[in-house]
CSV table of N, CA and C in Angstrom, one decimal:
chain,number,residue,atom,x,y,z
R,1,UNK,N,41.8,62.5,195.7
R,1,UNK,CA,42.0,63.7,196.5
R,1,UNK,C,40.6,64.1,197.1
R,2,UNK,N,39.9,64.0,196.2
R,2,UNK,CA,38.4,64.6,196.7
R,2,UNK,C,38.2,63.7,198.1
R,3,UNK,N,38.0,62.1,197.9
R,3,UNK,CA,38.0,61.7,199.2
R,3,UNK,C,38.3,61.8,200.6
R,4,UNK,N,39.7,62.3,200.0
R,4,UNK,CA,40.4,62.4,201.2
R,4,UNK,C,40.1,64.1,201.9
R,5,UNK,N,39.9,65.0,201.1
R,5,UNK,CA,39.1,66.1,201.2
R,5,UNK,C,37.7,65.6,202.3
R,6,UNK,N,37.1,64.6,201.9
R,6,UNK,CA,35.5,64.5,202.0
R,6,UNK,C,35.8,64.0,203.8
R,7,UNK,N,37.0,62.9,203.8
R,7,UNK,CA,37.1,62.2,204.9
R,7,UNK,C,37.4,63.2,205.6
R,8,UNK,N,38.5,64.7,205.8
R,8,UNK,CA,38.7,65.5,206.4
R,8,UNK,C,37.8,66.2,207.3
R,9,UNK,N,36.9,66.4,206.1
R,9,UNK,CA,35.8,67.4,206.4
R,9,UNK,C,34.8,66.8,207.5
R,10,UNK,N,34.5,65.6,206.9
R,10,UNK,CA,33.7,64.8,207.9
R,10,UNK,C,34.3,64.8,209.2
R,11,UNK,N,35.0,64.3,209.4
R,11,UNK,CA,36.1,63.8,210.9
R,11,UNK,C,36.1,65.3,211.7
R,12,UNK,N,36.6,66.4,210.9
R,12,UNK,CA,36.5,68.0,211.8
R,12,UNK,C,34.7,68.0,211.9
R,13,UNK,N,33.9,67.9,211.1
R,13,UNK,CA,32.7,68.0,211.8
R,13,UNK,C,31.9,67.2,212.9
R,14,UNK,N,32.3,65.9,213.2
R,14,UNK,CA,31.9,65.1,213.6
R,14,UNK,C,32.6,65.7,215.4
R,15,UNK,N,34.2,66.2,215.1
R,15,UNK,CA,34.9,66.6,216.2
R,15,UNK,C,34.6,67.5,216.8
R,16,UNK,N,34.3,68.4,215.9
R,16,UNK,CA,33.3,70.0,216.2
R,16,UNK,C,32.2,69.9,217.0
R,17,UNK,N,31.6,69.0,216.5
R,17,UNK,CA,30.0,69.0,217.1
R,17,UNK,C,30.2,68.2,218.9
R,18,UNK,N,31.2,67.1,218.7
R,18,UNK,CA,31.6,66.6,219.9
R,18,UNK,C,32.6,67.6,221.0
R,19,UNK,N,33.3,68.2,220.7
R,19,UNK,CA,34.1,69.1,221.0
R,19,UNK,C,33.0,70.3,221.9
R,20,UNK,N,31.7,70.5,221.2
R,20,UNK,CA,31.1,71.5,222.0
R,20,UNK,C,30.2,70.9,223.2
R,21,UNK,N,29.9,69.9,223.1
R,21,UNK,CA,29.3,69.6,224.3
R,21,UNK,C,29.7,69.1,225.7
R,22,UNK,N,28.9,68.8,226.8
R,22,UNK,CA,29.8,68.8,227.9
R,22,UNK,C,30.3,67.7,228.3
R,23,UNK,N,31.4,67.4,229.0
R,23,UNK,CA,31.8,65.9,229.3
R,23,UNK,C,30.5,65.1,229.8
R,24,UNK,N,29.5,64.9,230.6
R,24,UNK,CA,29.1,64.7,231.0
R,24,UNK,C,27.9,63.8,230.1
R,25,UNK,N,27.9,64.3,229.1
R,25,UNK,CA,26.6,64.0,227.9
R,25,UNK,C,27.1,62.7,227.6
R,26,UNK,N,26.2,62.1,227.1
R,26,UNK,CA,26.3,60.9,226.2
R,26,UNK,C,26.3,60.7,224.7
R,27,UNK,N,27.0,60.9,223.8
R,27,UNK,CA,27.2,61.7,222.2
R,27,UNK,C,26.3,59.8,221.7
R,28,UNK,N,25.6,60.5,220.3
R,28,UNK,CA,24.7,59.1,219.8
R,28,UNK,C,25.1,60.6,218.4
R,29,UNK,N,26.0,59.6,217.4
R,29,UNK,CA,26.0,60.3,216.0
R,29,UNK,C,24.9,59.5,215.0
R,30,UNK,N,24.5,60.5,214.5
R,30,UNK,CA,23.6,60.1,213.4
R,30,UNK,C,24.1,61.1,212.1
R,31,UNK,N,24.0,60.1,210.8
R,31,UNK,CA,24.6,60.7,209.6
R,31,UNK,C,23.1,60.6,208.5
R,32,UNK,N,22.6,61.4,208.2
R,32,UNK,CA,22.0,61.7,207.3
R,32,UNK,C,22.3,61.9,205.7
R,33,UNK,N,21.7,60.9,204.6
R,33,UNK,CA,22.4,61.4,203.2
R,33,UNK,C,21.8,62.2,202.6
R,34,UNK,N,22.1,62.4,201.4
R,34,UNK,CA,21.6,63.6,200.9
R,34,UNK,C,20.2,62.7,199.5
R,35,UNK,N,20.8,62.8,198.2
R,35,UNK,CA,20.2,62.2,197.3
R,35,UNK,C,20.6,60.8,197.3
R,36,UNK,N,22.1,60.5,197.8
R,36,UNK,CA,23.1,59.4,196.9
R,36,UNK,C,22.6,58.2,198.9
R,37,UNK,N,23.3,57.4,198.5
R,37,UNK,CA,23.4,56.5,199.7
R,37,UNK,C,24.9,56.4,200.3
R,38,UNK,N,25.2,55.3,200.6
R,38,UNK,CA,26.5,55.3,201.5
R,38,UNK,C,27.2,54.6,200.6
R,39,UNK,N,26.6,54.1,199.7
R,39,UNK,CA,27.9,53.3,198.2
R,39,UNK,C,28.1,54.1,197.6
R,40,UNK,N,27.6,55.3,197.1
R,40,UNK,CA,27.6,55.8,196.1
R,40,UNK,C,29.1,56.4,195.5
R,41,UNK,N,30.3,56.1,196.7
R,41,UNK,CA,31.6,56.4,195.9
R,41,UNK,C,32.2,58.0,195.8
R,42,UNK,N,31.4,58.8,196.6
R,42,UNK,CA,31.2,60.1,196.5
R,42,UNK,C,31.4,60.6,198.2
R,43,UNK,N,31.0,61.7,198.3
R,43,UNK,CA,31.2,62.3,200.0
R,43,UNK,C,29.7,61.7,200.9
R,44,UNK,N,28.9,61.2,200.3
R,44,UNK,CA,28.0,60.3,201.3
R,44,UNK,C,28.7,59.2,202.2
R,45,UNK,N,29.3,58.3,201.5
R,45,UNK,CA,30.1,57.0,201.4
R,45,UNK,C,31.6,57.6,202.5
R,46,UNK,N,32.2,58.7,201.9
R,46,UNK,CA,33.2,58.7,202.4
R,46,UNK,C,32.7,59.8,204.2
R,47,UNK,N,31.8,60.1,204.2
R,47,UNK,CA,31.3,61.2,205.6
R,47,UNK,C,30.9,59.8,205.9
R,48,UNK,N,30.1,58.7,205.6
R,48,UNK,CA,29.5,57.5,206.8
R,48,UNK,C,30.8,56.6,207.1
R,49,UNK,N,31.9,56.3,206.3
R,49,UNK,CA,32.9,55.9,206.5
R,49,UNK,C,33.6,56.2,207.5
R,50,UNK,N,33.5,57.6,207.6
R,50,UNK,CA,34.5,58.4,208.7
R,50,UNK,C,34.0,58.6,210.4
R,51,UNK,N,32.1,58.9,209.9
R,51,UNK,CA,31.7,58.6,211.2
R,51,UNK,C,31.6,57.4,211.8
R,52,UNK,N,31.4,56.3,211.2
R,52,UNK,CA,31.6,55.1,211.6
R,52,UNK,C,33.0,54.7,212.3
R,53,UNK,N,33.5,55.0,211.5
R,53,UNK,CA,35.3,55.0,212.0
R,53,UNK,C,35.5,55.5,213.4
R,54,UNK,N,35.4,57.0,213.5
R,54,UNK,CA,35.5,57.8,214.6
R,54,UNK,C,34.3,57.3,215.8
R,55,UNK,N,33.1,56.5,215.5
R,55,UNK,CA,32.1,56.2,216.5
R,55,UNK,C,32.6,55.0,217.5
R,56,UNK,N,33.2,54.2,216.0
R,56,UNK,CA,33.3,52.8,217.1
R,56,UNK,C,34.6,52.8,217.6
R,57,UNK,N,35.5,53.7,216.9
R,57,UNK,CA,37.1,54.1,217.8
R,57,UNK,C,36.7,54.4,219.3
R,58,UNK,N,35.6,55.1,219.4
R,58,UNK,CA,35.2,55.9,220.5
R,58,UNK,C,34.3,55.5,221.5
R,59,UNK,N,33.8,54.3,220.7
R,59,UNK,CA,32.1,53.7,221.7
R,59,UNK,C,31.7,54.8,221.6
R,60,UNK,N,31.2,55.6,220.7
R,60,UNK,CA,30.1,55.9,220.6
R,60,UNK,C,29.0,55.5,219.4
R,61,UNK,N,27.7,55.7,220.1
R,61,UNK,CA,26.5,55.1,219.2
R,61,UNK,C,26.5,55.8,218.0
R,62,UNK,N,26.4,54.7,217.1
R,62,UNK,CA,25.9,55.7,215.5
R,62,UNK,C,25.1,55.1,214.6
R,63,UNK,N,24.4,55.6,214.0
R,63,UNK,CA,23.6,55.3,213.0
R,63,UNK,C,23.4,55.9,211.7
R,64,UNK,N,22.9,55.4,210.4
R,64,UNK,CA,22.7,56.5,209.5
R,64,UNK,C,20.8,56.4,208.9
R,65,UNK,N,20.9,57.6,208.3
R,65,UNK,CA,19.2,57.3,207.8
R,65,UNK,C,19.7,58.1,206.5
R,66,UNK,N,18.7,57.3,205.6
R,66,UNK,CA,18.8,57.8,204.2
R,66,UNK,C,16.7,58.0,203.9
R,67,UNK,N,16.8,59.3,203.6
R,67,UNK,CA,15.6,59.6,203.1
R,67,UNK,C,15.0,58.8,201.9
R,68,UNK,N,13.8,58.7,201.7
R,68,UNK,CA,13.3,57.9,201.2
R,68,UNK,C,12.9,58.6,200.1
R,69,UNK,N,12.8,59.9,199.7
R,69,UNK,CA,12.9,60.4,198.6
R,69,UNK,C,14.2,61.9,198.6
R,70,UNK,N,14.1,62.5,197.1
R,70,UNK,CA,15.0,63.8,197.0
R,70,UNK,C,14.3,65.1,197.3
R,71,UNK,N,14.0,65.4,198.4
R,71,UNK,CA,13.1,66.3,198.6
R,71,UNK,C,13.9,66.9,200.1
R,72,UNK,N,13.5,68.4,200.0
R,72,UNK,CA,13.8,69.1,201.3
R,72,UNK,C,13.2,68.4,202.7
R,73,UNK,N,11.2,68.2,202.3
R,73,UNK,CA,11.3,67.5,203.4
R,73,UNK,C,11.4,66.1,203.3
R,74,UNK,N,11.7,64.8,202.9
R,74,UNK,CA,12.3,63.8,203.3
R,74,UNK,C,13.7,64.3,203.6
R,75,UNK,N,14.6,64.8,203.6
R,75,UNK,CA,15.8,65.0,204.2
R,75,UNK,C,15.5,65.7,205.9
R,76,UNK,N,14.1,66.8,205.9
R,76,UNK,CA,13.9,67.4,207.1
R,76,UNK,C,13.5,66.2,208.3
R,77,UNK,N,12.6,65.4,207.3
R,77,UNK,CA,12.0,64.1,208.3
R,77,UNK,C,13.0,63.2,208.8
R,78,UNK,N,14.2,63.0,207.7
R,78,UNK,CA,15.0,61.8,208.6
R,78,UNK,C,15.9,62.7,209.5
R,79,UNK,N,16.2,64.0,209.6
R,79,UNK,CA,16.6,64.6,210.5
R,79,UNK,C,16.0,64.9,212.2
R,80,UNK,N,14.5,64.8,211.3
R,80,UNK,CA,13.8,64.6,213.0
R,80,UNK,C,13.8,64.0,213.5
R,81,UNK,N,13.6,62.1,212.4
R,81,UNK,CA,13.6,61.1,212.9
R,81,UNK,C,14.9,60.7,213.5
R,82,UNK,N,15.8,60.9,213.1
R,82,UNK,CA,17.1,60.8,214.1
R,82,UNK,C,16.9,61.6,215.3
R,83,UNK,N,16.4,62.8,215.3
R,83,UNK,CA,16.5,63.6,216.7
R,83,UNK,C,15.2,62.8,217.8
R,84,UNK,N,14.4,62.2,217.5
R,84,UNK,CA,13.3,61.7,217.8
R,84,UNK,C,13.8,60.3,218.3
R,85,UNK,N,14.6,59.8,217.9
R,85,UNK,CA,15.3,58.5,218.4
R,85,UNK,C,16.4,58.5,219.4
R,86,UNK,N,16.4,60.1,219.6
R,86,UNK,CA,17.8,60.2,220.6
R,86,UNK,C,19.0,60.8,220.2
R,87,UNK,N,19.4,60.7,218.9
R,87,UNK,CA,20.7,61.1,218.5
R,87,UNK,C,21.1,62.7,218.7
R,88,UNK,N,22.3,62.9,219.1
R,88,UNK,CA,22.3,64.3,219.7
R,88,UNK,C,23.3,65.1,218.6
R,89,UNK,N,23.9,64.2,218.1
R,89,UNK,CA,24.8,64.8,216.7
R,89,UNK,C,24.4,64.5,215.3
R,90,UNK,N,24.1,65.1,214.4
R,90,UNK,CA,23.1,65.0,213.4
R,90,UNK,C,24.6,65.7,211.9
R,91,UNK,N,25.0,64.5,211.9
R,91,UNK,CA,26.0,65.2,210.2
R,91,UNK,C,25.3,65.1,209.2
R,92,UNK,N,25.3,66.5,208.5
R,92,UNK,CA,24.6,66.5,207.0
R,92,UNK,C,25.2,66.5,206.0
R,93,UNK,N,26.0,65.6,205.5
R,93,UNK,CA,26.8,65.4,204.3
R,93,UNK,C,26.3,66.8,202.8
R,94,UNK,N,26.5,67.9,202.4
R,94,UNK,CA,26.5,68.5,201.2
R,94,UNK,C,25.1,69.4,201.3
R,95,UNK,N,25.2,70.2,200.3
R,95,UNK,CA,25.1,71.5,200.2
R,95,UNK,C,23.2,71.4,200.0
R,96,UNK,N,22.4,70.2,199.6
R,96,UNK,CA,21.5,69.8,199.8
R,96,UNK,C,20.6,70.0,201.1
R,97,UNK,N,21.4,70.0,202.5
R,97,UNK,CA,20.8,70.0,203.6
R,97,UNK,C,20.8,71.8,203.6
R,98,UNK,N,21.0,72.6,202.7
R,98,UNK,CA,21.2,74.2,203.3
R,98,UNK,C,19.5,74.6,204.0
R,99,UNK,N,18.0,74.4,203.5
R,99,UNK,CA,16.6,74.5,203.5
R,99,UNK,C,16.8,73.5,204.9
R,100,UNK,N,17.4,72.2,205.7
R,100,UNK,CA,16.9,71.3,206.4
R,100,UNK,C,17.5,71.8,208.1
R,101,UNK,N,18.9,72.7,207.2
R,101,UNK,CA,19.7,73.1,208.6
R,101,UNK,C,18.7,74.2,209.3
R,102,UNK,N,18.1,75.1,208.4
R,102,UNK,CA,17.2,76.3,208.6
R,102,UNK,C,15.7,75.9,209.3
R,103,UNK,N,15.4,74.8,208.6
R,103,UNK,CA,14.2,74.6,208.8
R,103,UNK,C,13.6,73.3,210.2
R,104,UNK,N,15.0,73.1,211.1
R,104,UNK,CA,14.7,72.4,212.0
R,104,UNK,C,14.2,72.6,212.8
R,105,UNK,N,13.2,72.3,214.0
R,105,UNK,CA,13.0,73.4,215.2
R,105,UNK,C,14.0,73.9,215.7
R,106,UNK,N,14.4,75.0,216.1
R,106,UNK,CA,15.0,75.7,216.8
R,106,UNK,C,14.7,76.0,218.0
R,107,UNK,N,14.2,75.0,218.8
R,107,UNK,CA,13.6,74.3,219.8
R,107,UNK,C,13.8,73.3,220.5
R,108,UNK,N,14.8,72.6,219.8
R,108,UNK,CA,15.0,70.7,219.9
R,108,UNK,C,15.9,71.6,221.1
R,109,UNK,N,15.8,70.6,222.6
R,109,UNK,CA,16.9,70.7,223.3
R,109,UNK,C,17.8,70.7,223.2
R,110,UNK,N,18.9,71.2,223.2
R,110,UNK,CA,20.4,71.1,223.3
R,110,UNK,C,21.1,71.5,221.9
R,111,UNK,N,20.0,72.2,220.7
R,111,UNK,CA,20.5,72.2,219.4
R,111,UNK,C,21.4,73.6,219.2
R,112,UNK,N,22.5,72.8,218.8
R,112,UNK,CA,23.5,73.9,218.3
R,112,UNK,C,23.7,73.6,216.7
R,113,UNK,N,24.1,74.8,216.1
R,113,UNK,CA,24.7,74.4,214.5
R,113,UNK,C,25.9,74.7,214.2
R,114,UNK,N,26.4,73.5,214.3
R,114,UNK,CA,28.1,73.7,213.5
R,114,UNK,C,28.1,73.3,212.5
R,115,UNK,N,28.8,74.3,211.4
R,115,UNK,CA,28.9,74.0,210.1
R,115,UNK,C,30.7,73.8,210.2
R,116,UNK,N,31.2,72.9,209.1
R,116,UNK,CA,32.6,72.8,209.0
R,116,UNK,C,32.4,73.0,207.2
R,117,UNK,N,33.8,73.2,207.1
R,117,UNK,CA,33.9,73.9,205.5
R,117,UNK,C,33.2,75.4,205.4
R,118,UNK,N,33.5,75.8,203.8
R,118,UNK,CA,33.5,76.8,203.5
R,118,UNK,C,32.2,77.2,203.7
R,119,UNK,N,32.1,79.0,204.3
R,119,UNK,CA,30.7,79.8,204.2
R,119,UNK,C,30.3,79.9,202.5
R,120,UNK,N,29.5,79.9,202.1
R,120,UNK,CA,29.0,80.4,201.2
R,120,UNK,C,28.5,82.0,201.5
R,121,UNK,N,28.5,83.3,200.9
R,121,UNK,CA,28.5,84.5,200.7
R,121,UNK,C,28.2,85.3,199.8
């Protein structure tokens, strides 16, 4: 159940973020993990699963970057580093990226934030 949860959530996010930009753009997804990697059997695995899925259904470019340590900024850096390479959609799989969503420039061209799932309050 949880998977299938995880796969939901990813696919509405991945749609959301594509959904707001203009026809005209060229969408490049990039998935960012949190602690775990893309095996780990958990919502990392199942959000790269789903963007993968939805990228190549679509031709569109995707990639993923896994930080190299558990820290706010390694998570902040491979978030740049994906924005720095082109990628215009940036998924942050869990509740880990809350410090990385905040702390991006709010400057990057064209950056919007769509969160999917529940606000916290």
């Amino acid at each position: 159940m949880k998977k299938l949860v995880s796969l939901i959530l990813a696919l509405a996010m991945v749609l959301c973020a594509v959904s707001f930009a203009s026809a005209d753009e060229t969408y490049r997804v990039a998935m960012i993990t949190d602690s775990g990697d893309i095996t780990d059997q958990s919502f990392n695995q199942t959000t790269y699963e789903a963007c993968k899925a939805f990228c190549e259904a679509n031709g569109v470019d995707f990639n993923y970057f896994k930080p190299t340590g558990d820290s706010d900024a390694e998570r902040i850096a491979q978030v740049e580093a994906a924005i720095d390479e082109g990628y215009n959609v940036i998924v942050m799989p869990g509740y880990l990226f809350a410090a990385a969503i905040g702390r991006v420039p709010a400057d990057v061209p064209g950056r919007e934030v769509h969160r999917a799932g529940r606000e916290r309050g």
